[in-house]
Amino acid sequence: MRLAVFSAKPYDKAFISAAHSARDPSSSPVTITYHDFSLDALTASLVTDADAVCVFVNDTLTADVLEILSSNGVRAVLLRCAGFNNVDLPAAERLGLAVANVPSYSPEAVAEYAVALVQTLNRKTHRAYNRVREGNFALQGLLGRTLAGKTVGVVGTGRIGVSFARIMKGFGCTIYAYDPYPSPALEGIGEYLPLEELLPKSDFVSLHCPLMDQTHHIINAKTLALMRPGAMLVNTSRGGLVDTGAVIAALKEKKLAGLALDVYEGEGKLFYDDHSGDFIEDDELARLMTFPNVLISGHQAFFTEEALTEIAECTLRNLEDVTLGRPCPNSLVKDRKILVRRDSLPVRNV
Ligand code: NAI
């Protein structure tokens, strides 16, 4: 089995190689090629010697990309992430490609990071850090709010949302939640409300729902108008949940007292790479970065040793499932088996 890994950073190589070396030697052999560039319409045609591709959040797998891959012999797409909004699944089905994701890699990692953003934004530790290094020990401008007794709105109560809610409850907050599919896991932690009732009641709102047609710009001018004056918003889910122009307006009006984004609508062109020598062409992102009460990080909520280990191990398990024709629990299409030509298997040194 020949696996081509795209958008491979040094940490991806380290964790995937470690999981690969730790595999049972009697399982089907895999040769791995790492590409540091992303997979998209321009790079897809370079994939001429792979049975499977392994991709991440900002690789683009539209129908035309999948068609090129399929015609070049690729039989499977392995996502190193949970979200699959970047893959045209109906096109993959039509082309007979196997597609599998890593549905859960340390939901606590993302939830804990969202909590870190809440407290950084609220207690302004990002500003304190810079001030103190300049020898400025003044407190003016660093006033925060005690979390105990505050209200927190959780939008989306899957694995990450529930974990986040549990931690915030531990701070002594009252938890309100919105999810069209309520979860019994929230019992004893919080109360479900319709979104339009949750927003005016919440001092902090944190987004944990997937990006879909129904959730695109779930935070927009209309829903921002429903939020409590002085509320803070955190998004660690997907950038497309937030209408950037609308949050900029709400920040300028001082309706929104703080915004923390680990994900951004236009992140595909920037995140995961060093652009420190360039100017930022995205005017909305550049505007956001001028606000002292806006905190932006580059899609790193998942980034813990535990999560990277699980991503690497689960990706290789998914590959083995589809290679051997075993039912793959993480399949996003009707289960497929990769039919590998015997001559494509690497020679094994005994
Ligand atoms: P999950 O699938 O366990 O939960 C998602 C929840 O959203 C479900 O309970 C679902 O019913 C709910 N939902 C669906 N439609 C909704 C709507 N219209 N409004 C509100 N809720 C709705 O997913 P999980 O593991 O909790 O992940 C949540 C999101 O976090 C993912 O979709 C992904 O986009 C994001 N994520 C971000 C990471 C990062 O590093 N920043 C890492 C991993 C995931």
PDB file of N, CA and C in Angstrom, residues 38-110:
ATOM      1  N   SER A  38       0.084  21.354   0.036  1.00  0.00           N
ATOM      2  CA  SER A  38      -1.284  20.857   0.223  1.00  0.00           C
ATOM      3  C   SER A  38      -1.808  20.207  -1.053  1.00  0.00           C
ATOM      4  N   LEU A  39      -2.874  19.451  -0.899  1.00  0.00           N
ATOM      5  CA  LEU A  39      -3.515  18.796  -2.041  1.00  0.00           C
ATOM      6  C   LEU A  39      -4.648  19.680  -2.530  1.00  0.00           C
ATOM      7  N   ASP A  40      -4.590  20.041  -3.804  1.00  0.00           N
ATOM      8  CA  ASP A  40      -5.660  20.852  -4.394  1.00  0.00           C
ATOM      9  C   ASP A  40      -5.670  20.620  -5.908  1.00  0.00           C
ATOM     10  N   ALA A  41      -6.411  21.446  -6.634  1.00  0.00           N
ATOM     11  CA  ALA A  41      -6.545  21.227  -8.081  1.00  0.00           C
ATOM     12  C   ALA A  41      -5.198  21.331  -8.793  1.00  0.00           C
ATOM     13  N   LEU A  42      -4.272  22.126  -8.247  1.00  0.00           N
ATOM     14  CA  LEU A  42      -2.972  22.296  -8.897  1.00  0.00           C
ATOM     15  C   LEU A  42      -2.024  21.140  -8.620  1.00  0.00           C
ATOM     16  N   THR A  43      -2.128  20.551  -7.420  1.00  0.00           N
ATOM     17  CA  THR A  43      -1.152  19.525  -7.036  1.00  0.00           C
ATOM     18  C   THR A  43      -1.661  18.093  -7.246  1.00  0.00           C
ATOM     19  N   ALA A  44      -2.975  17.940  -7.462  1.00  0.00           N
ATOM     20  CA  ALA A  44      -3.546  16.580  -7.558  1.00  0.00           C
ATOM     21  C   ALA A  44      -2.878  15.761  -8.653  1.00  0.00           C
ATOM     22  N   SER A  45      -2.549  16.409  -9.771  1.00  0.00           N
ATOM     23  CA  SER A  45      -1.989  15.642 -10.896  1.00  0.00           C
ATOM     24  C   SER A  45      -0.581  15.123 -10.585  1.00  0.00           C
ATOM     25  N   LEU A  46       0.045  15.623  -9.498  1.00  0.00           N
ATOM     26  CA  LEU A  46       1.375  15.130  -9.127  1.00  0.00           C
ATOM     27  C   LEU A  46       1.304  13.759  -8.458  1.00  0.00           C
ATOM     28  N   VAL A  47       0.066  13.376  -8.062  1.00  0.00           N
ATOM     29  CA  VAL A  47      -0.095  12.089  -7.364  1.00  0.00           C
ATOM     30  C   VAL A  47      -0.222  10.984  -8.406  1.00  0.00           C
ATOM     31  N   THR A  48       0.896  10.361  -8.734  1.00  0.00           N
ATOM     32  CA  THR A  48       0.851   9.324  -9.774  1.00  0.00           C
ATOM     33  C   THR A  48       1.238   7.955  -9.229  1.00  0.00           C
ATOM     34  N   ASP A  49       1.694   7.906  -7.984  1.00  0.00           N
ATOM     35  CA  ASP A  49       2.186   6.625  -7.468  1.00  0.00           C
ATOM     36  C   ASP A  49       1.682   6.364  -6.059  1.00  0.00           C
ATOM     37  N   ALA A  50       0.390   6.623  -5.848  1.00  0.00           N
ATOM     38  CA  ALA A  50      -0.168   6.393  -4.507  1.00  0.00           C
ATOM     39  C   ALA A  50      -1.491   5.651  -4.618  1.00  0.00           C
ATOM     40  N   ASP A  51      -1.735   4.742  -3.673  1.00  0.00           N
ATOM     41  CA  ASP A  51      -3.027   4.051  -3.587  1.00  0.00           C
ATOM     42  C   ASP A  51      -3.982   4.830  -2.699  1.00  0.00           C
ATOM     43  N   ALA A  52      -3.402   5.604  -1.772  1.00  0.00           N
ATOM     44  CA  ALA A  52      -4.235   6.370  -0.842  1.00  0.00           C
ATOM     45  C   ALA A  52      -3.568   7.709  -0.560  1.00  0.00           C
ATOM     46  N   VAL A  53      -4.404   8.739  -0.324  1.00  0.00           N
ATOM     47  CA  VAL A  53      -3.853  10.036   0.085  1.00  0.00           C
ATOM     48  C   VAL A  53      -4.333  10.338   1.495  1.00  0.00           C
ATOM     49  N   CYS A  54      -3.487  11.029   2.244  1.00  0.00           N
ATOM     50  CA  CYS A  54      -3.822  11.393   3.615  1.00  0.00           C
ATOM     51  C   CYS A  54      -3.772  12.914   3.692  1.00  0.00           C
ATOM     52  N   VAL A  55      -4.881  13.532   4.125  1.00  0.00           N
ATOM     53  CA  VAL A  55      -5.010  14.995   4.020  1.00  0.00           C
ATOM     54  C   VAL A  55      -5.468  15.599   5.340  1.00  0.00           C
ATOM     55  N   PHE A  56      -5.393  16.947   5.395  1.00  0.00           N
ATOM     56  CA  PHE A  56      -5.780  17.660   6.613  1.00  0.00           C
ATOM     57  C   PHE A  56      -6.800  18.738   6.273  1.00  0.00           C
ATOM     58  N   VAL A  57      -7.114  19.576   7.271  1.00  0.00           N
ATOM     59  CA  VAL A  57      -8.264  20.481   7.168  1.00  0.00           C
ATOM     60  C   VAL A  57      -8.243  21.441   5.984  1.00  0.00           C
ATOM     61  N   ASN A  58      -7.057  21.886   5.565  1.00  0.00           N
ATOM     62  CA  ASN A  58      -7.025  22.885   4.505  1.00  0.00           C
ATOM     63  C   ASN A  58      -6.617  22.320   3.149  1.00  0.00           C
ATOM     64  N   ASP A  59      -6.594  21.001   3.014  1.00  0.00           N
ATOM     65  CA  ASP A  59      -6.461  20.408   1.686  1.00  0.00           C
ATOM     66  C   ASP A  59      -7.843  20.466   1.036  1.00  0.00           C
ATOM     67  N   THR A  60      -7.849  20.570  -0.307  1.00  0.00           N
ATOM     68  CA  THR A  60      -9.124  20.765  -1.010  1.00  0.00           C
ATOM     69  C   THR A  60      -9.432  19.543  -1.851  1.00  0.00           C
ATOM     70  N   LEU A  61     -10.521  18.845  -1.512  1.00  0.00           N
ATOM     71  CA  LEU A  61     -10.869  17.644  -2.261  1.00  0.00           C
ATOM     72  C   LEU A  61     -12.233  17.808  -2.914  1.00  0.00           C
ATOM     73  N   THR A  62     -12.267  18.747  -3.875  1.00  0.00           N
ATOM     74  CA  THR A  62     -13.473  18.987  -4.653  1.00  0.00           C
ATOM     75  C   THR A  62     -13.614  17.868  -5.694  1.00  0.00           C
ATOM     76  N   ALA A  63     -14.748  17.855  -6.406  1.00  0.00           N
ATOM     77  CA  ALA A  63     -14.997  16.776  -7.374  1.00  0.00           C
ATOM     78  C   ALA A  63     -13.870  16.686  -8.398  1.00  0.00           C
ATOM     79  N   ASP A  64     -13.393  17.840  -8.901  1.00  0.00           N
ATOM     80  CA  ASP A  64     -12.352  17.781  -9.944  1.00  0.00           C
ATOM     81  C   ASP A  64     -11.049  17.192  -9.386  1.00  0.00           C
ATOM     82  N   VAL A  65     -10.725  17.521  -8.134  1.00  0.00           N
ATOM     83  CA  VAL A  65      -9.511  16.965  -7.513  1.00  0.00           C
ATOM     84  C   VAL A  65      -9.675  15.446  -7.346  1.00  0.00           C
ATOM     85  N   LEU A  66     -10.850  15.024  -6.872  1.00  0.00           N
ATOM     86  CA  LEU A  66     -11.086  13.587  -6.662  1.00  0.00           C
ATOM     87  C   LEU A  66     -11.037  12.830  -7.987  1.00  0.00           C
ATOM     88  N   GLU A  67     -11.536  13.466  -9.047  1.00  0.00           N
ATOM     89  CA  GLU A  67     -11.509  12.808 -10.366  1.00  0.00           C
ATOM     90  C   GLU A  67     -10.074  12.590 -10.831  1.00  0.00           C
ATOM     91  N   ILE A  68      -9.216  13.598 -10.626  1.00  0.00           N
ATOM     92  CA  ILE A  68      -7.802  13.455 -11.020  1.00  0.00           C
ATOM     93  C   ILE A  68      -7.165  12.327 -10.206  1.00  0.00           C
ATOM     94  N   LEU A  69      -7.414  12.337  -8.900  1.00  0.00           N
ATOM     95  CA  LEU A  69      -6.820  11.312  -8.034  1.00  0.00           C
ATOM     96  C   LEU A  69      -7.261   9.925  -8.488  1.00  0.00           C
ATOM     97  N   SER A  70      -8.583   9.796  -8.712  1.00  0.00           N
ATOM     98  CA  SER A  70      -9.136   8.501  -9.081  1.00  0.00           C
ATOM     99  C   SER A  70      -8.532   8.017 -10.396  1.00  0.00           C
ATOM    100  N   SER A  71      -8.421   8.927 -11.369  1.00  0.00           N
ATOM    101  CA  SER A  71      -7.890   8.477 -12.663  1.00  0.00           C
ATOM    102  C   SER A  71      -6.398   8.159 -12.564  1.00  0.00           C
ATOM    103  N   ASN A  72      -5.729   8.661 -11.514  1.00  0.00           N
ATOM    104  CA  ASN A  72      -4.302   8.323 -11.320  1.00  0.00           C
ATOM    105  C   ASN A  72      -4.114   7.110 -10.406  1.00  0.00           C
ATOM    106  N   GLY A  73      -5.215   6.428 -10.074  1.00  0.00           N
ATOM    107  CA  GLY A  73      -5.084   5.164  -9.337  1.00  0.00           C
ATOM    108  C   GLY A  73      -5.304   5.247  -7.843  1.00  0.00           C
ATOM    109  N   VAL A  74      -5.632   6.448  -7.333  1.00  0.00           N
ATOM    110  CA  VAL A  74      -5.877   6.563  -5.888  1.00  0.00           C
ATOM    111  C   VAL A  74      -7.225   5.920  -5.566  1.00  0.00           C
ATOM    112  N   ARG A  75      -7.270   5.122  -4.478  1.00  0.00           N
ATOM    113  CA  ARG A  75      -8.497   4.430  -4.120  1.00  0.00           C
ATOM    114  C   ARG A  75      -9.067   4.886  -2.778  1.00  0.00           C
ATOM    115  N   ALA A  76      -8.279   5.635  -2.012  1.00  0.00           N
ATOM    116  CA  ALA A  76      -8.774   6.009  -0.678  1.00  0.00           C
ATOM    117  C   ALA A  76      -8.279   7.391  -0.264  1.00  0.00           C
ATOM    118  N   VAL A  77      -9.147   8.088   0.487  1.00  0.00           N
ATOM    119  CA  VAL A  77      -8.805   9.395   1.055  1.00  0.00           C
ATOM    120  C   VAL A  77      -8.902   9.255   2.565  1.00  0.00           C
ATOM    121  N   LEU A  78      -7.795   9.522   3.246  1.00  0.00           N
ATOM    122  CA  LEU A  78      -7.781   9.405   4.709  1.00  0.00           C
ATOM    123  C   LEU A  78      -7.612  10.790   5.296  1.00  0.00           C
ATOM    124  N   LEU A  79      -8.623  11.220   6.055  1.00  0.00           N
ATOM    125  CA  LEU A  79      -8.558  12.547   6.681  1.00  0.00           C
ATOM    126  C   LEU A  79      -7.881  12.432   8.040  1.00  0.00           C
ATOM    127  N   ARG A  80      -6.948  13.341   8.311  1.00  0.00           N
ATOM    128  CA  ARG A  80      -6.319  13.354   9.637  1.00  0.00           C
ATOM    129  C   ARG A  80      -7.092  14.281  10.570  1.00  0.00           C
ATOM    130  N   CYS A  81      -8.380  14.423  10.347  1.00  0.00           N
ATOM    131  CA  CYS A  81      -9.187  15.345  11.140  1.00  0.00           C
ATOM    132  C   CYS A  81     -10.608  14.795  11.205  1.00  0.00           C
ATOM    133  N   ALA A  82     -11.430  15.475  12.033  1.00  0.00           N
ATOM    134  CA  ALA A  82     -12.817  15.041  12.194  1.00  0.00           C
ATOM    135  C   ALA A  82     -13.695  15.659  11.099  1.00  0.00           C
ATOM    136  N   GLY A  83     -13.553  16.985  10.917  1.00  0.00           N
ATOM    137  CA  GLY A  83     -14.390  17.715   9.942  1.00  0.00           C
ATOM    138  C   GLY A  83     -14.092  17.235   8.528  1.00  0.00           C
ATOM    139  N   PHE A  84     -15.134  17.154   7.693  1.00  0.00           N
ATOM    140  CA  PHE A  84     -14.924  16.694   6.314  1.00  0.00           C
ATOM    141  C   PHE A  84     -15.613  17.624   5.326  1.00  0.00           C
ATOM    142  N   ASN A  85     -15.772  18.915   5.749  1.00  0.00           N
ATOM    143  CA  ASN A  85     -16.404  19.902   4.880  1.00  0.00           C
ATOM    144  C   ASN A  85     -15.550  20.205   3.638  1.00  0.00           C
ATOM    145  N   ASN A  86     -14.273  19.771   3.644  1.00  0.00           N
ATOM    146  CA  ASN A  86     -13.382  20.031   2.498  1.00  0.00           C
ATOM    147  C   ASN A  86     -13.353  18.870   1.496  1.00  0.00           C
ATOM    148  N   VAL A  87     -14.230  17.865   1.696  1.00  0.00           N
ATOM    149  CA  VAL A  87     -14.271  16.722   0.763  1.00  0.00           C
ATOM    150  C   VAL A  87     -15.663  16.635   0.135  1.00  0.00           C
ATOM    151  N   ASP A  88     -15.704  16.516  -1.183  1.00  0.00           N
ATOM    152  CA  ASP A  88     -16.985  16.330  -1.871  1.00  0.00           C
ATOM    153  C   ASP A  88     -17.352  14.840  -1.759  1.00  0.00           C
ATOM    154  N   LEU A  89     -18.100  14.506  -0.711  1.00  0.00           N
ATOM    155  CA  LEU A  89     -18.402  13.085  -0.448  1.00  0.00           C
ATOM    156  C   LEU A  89     -19.242  12.435  -1.558  1.00  0.00           C
ATOM    157  N   PRO A  90     -20.287  13.135  -2.095  1.00  0.00           N
ATOM    158  CA  PRO A  90     -21.036  12.488  -3.181  1.00  0.00           C
ATOM    159  C   PRO A  90     -20.133  12.149  -4.371  1.00  0.00           C
ATOM    160  N   ALA A  91     -19.162  13.046  -4.671  1.00  0.00           N
ATOM    161  CA  ALA A  91     -18.237  12.761  -5.791  1.00  0.00           C
ATOM    162  C   ALA A  91     -17.366  11.550  -5.443  1.00  0.00           C
ATOM    163  N   ALA A  92     -16.922  11.462  -4.193  1.00  0.00           N
ATOM    164  CA  ALA A  92     -16.100  10.311  -3.781  1.00  0.00           C
ATOM    165  C   ALA A  92     -16.898   9.020  -3.925  1.00  0.00           C
ATOM    166  N   GLU A  93     -18.165   9.059  -3.511  1.00  0.00           N
ATOM    167  CA  GLU A  93     -19.060   7.880  -3.637  1.00  0.00           C
ATOM    168  C   GLU A  93     -19.147   7.459  -5.098  1.00  0.00           C
ATOM    169  N   ARG A  94     -19.409   8.473  -5.943  1.00  0.00           N
ATOM    170  CA  ARG A  94     -19.584   8.200  -7.377  1.00  0.00           C
ATOM    171  C   ARG A  94     -18.325   7.556  -7.970  1.00  0.00           C
ATOM    172  N   LEU A  95     -17.159   8.018  -7.497  1.00  0.00           N
ATOM    173  CA  LEU A  95     -15.897   7.517  -8.043  1.00  0.00           C
ATOM    174  C   LEU A  95     -15.440   6.223  -7.364  1.00  0.00           C
ATOM    175  N   GLY A  96     -16.208   5.782  -6.353  1.00  0.00           N
ATOM    176  CA  GLY A  96     -15.864   4.537  -5.666  1.00  0.00           C
ATOM    177  C   GLY A  96     -14.656   4.662  -4.753  1.00  0.00           C
ATOM    178  N   LEU A  97     -14.403   5.875  -4.264  1.00  0.00           N
ATOM    179  CA  LEU A  97     -13.257   6.072  -3.360  1.00  0.00           C
ATOM    180  C   LEU A  97     -13.660   5.783  -1.925  1.00  0.00           C
ATOM    181  N   ALA A  98     -12.765   5.157  -1.177  1.00  0.00           N
ATOM    182  CA  ALA A  98     -12.972   5.016   0.269  1.00  0.00           C
ATOM    183  C   ALA A  98     -12.598   6.352   0.911  1.00  0.00           C
ATOM    184  N   VAL A  99     -13.392   6.800   1.883  1.00  0.00           N
ATOM    185  CA  VAL A  99     -13.062   8.042   2.617  1.00  0.00           C
ATOM    186  C   VAL A  99     -13.281   7.761   4.100  1.00  0.00           C
ATOM    187  N   ALA A 100     -12.270   8.059   4.903  1.00  0.00           N
ATOM    188  CA  ALA A 100     -12.430   7.846   6.354  1.00  0.00           C
ATOM    189  C   ALA A 100     -11.806   9.019   7.094  1.00  0.00           C
ATOM    190  N   ASN A 101     -12.369   9.317   8.264  1.00  0.00           N
ATOM    191  CA  ASN A 101     -11.834  10.423   9.067  1.00  0.00           C
ATOM    192  C   ASN A 101     -11.353   9.914  10.418  1.00  0.00           C
ATOM    193  N   VAL A 102     -10.862  10.834  11.231  1.00  0.00           N
ATOM    194  CA  VAL A 102     -10.520  10.525  12.624  1.00  0.00           C
ATOM    195  C   VAL A 102     -11.571  11.265  13.450  1.00  0.00           C
ATOM    196  N   PRO A 103     -12.641  10.574  13.844  1.00  0.00           N
ATOM    197  CA  PRO A 103     -13.801  11.305  14.378  1.00  0.00           C
ATOM    198  C   PRO A 103     -13.529  11.990  15.706  1.00  0.00           C
ATOM    199  N   SER A 104     -12.618  11.438  16.466  1.00  0.00           N
ATOM    200  CA  SER A 104     -12.415  12.017  17.791  1.00  0.00           C
ATOM    201  C   SER A 104     -10.960  11.847  18.190  1.00  0.00           C
ATOM    202  N   TYR A 105     -10.266  12.973  18.319  1.00  0.00           N
ATOM    203  CA  TYR A 105      -8.876  12.869  18.784  1.00  0.00           C
ATOM    204  C   TYR A 105      -8.743  13.842  19.930  1.00  0.00           C
ATOM    205  N   SER A 106      -8.912  13.312  21.086  1.00  0.00           N
ATOM    206  CA  SER A 106      -8.845  14.120  22.284  1.00  0.00           C
ATOM    207  C   SER A 106      -9.785  15.325  22.226  1.00  0.00           C
ATOM    208  N   PRO A 107     -11.099  15.068  22.351  1.00  0.00           N
ATOM    209  CA  PRO A 107     -12.017  16.223  22.409  1.00  0.00           C
ATOM    210  C   PRO A 107     -11.647  17.154  23.549  1.00  0.00           C
ATOM    211  N   GLU A 108     -11.052  16.580  24.607  1.00  0.00           N
ATOM    212  CA  GLU A 108     -10.635  17.409  25.753  1.00  0.00           C
ATOM    213  C   GLU A 108      -9.581  18.422  25.317  1.00  0.00           C
ATOM    214  N   ALA A 109      -8.723  18.033  24.356  1.00  0.00           N
ATOM    215  CA  ALA A 109      -7.668  18.965  23.912  1.00  0.00           C
ATOM    216  C   ALA A 109      -8.309  20.245  23.373  1.00  0.00           C
ATOM    217  N   VAL A 110      -9.360  20.086  22.556  1.00  0.00           N
ATOM    218  CA  VAL A 110     -10.014  21.251  21.951  1.00  0.00           C
ATOM    219  C   VAL A 110     -10.808  22.015  23.016  1.00  0.00           C
TER     220      VAL A 110
END
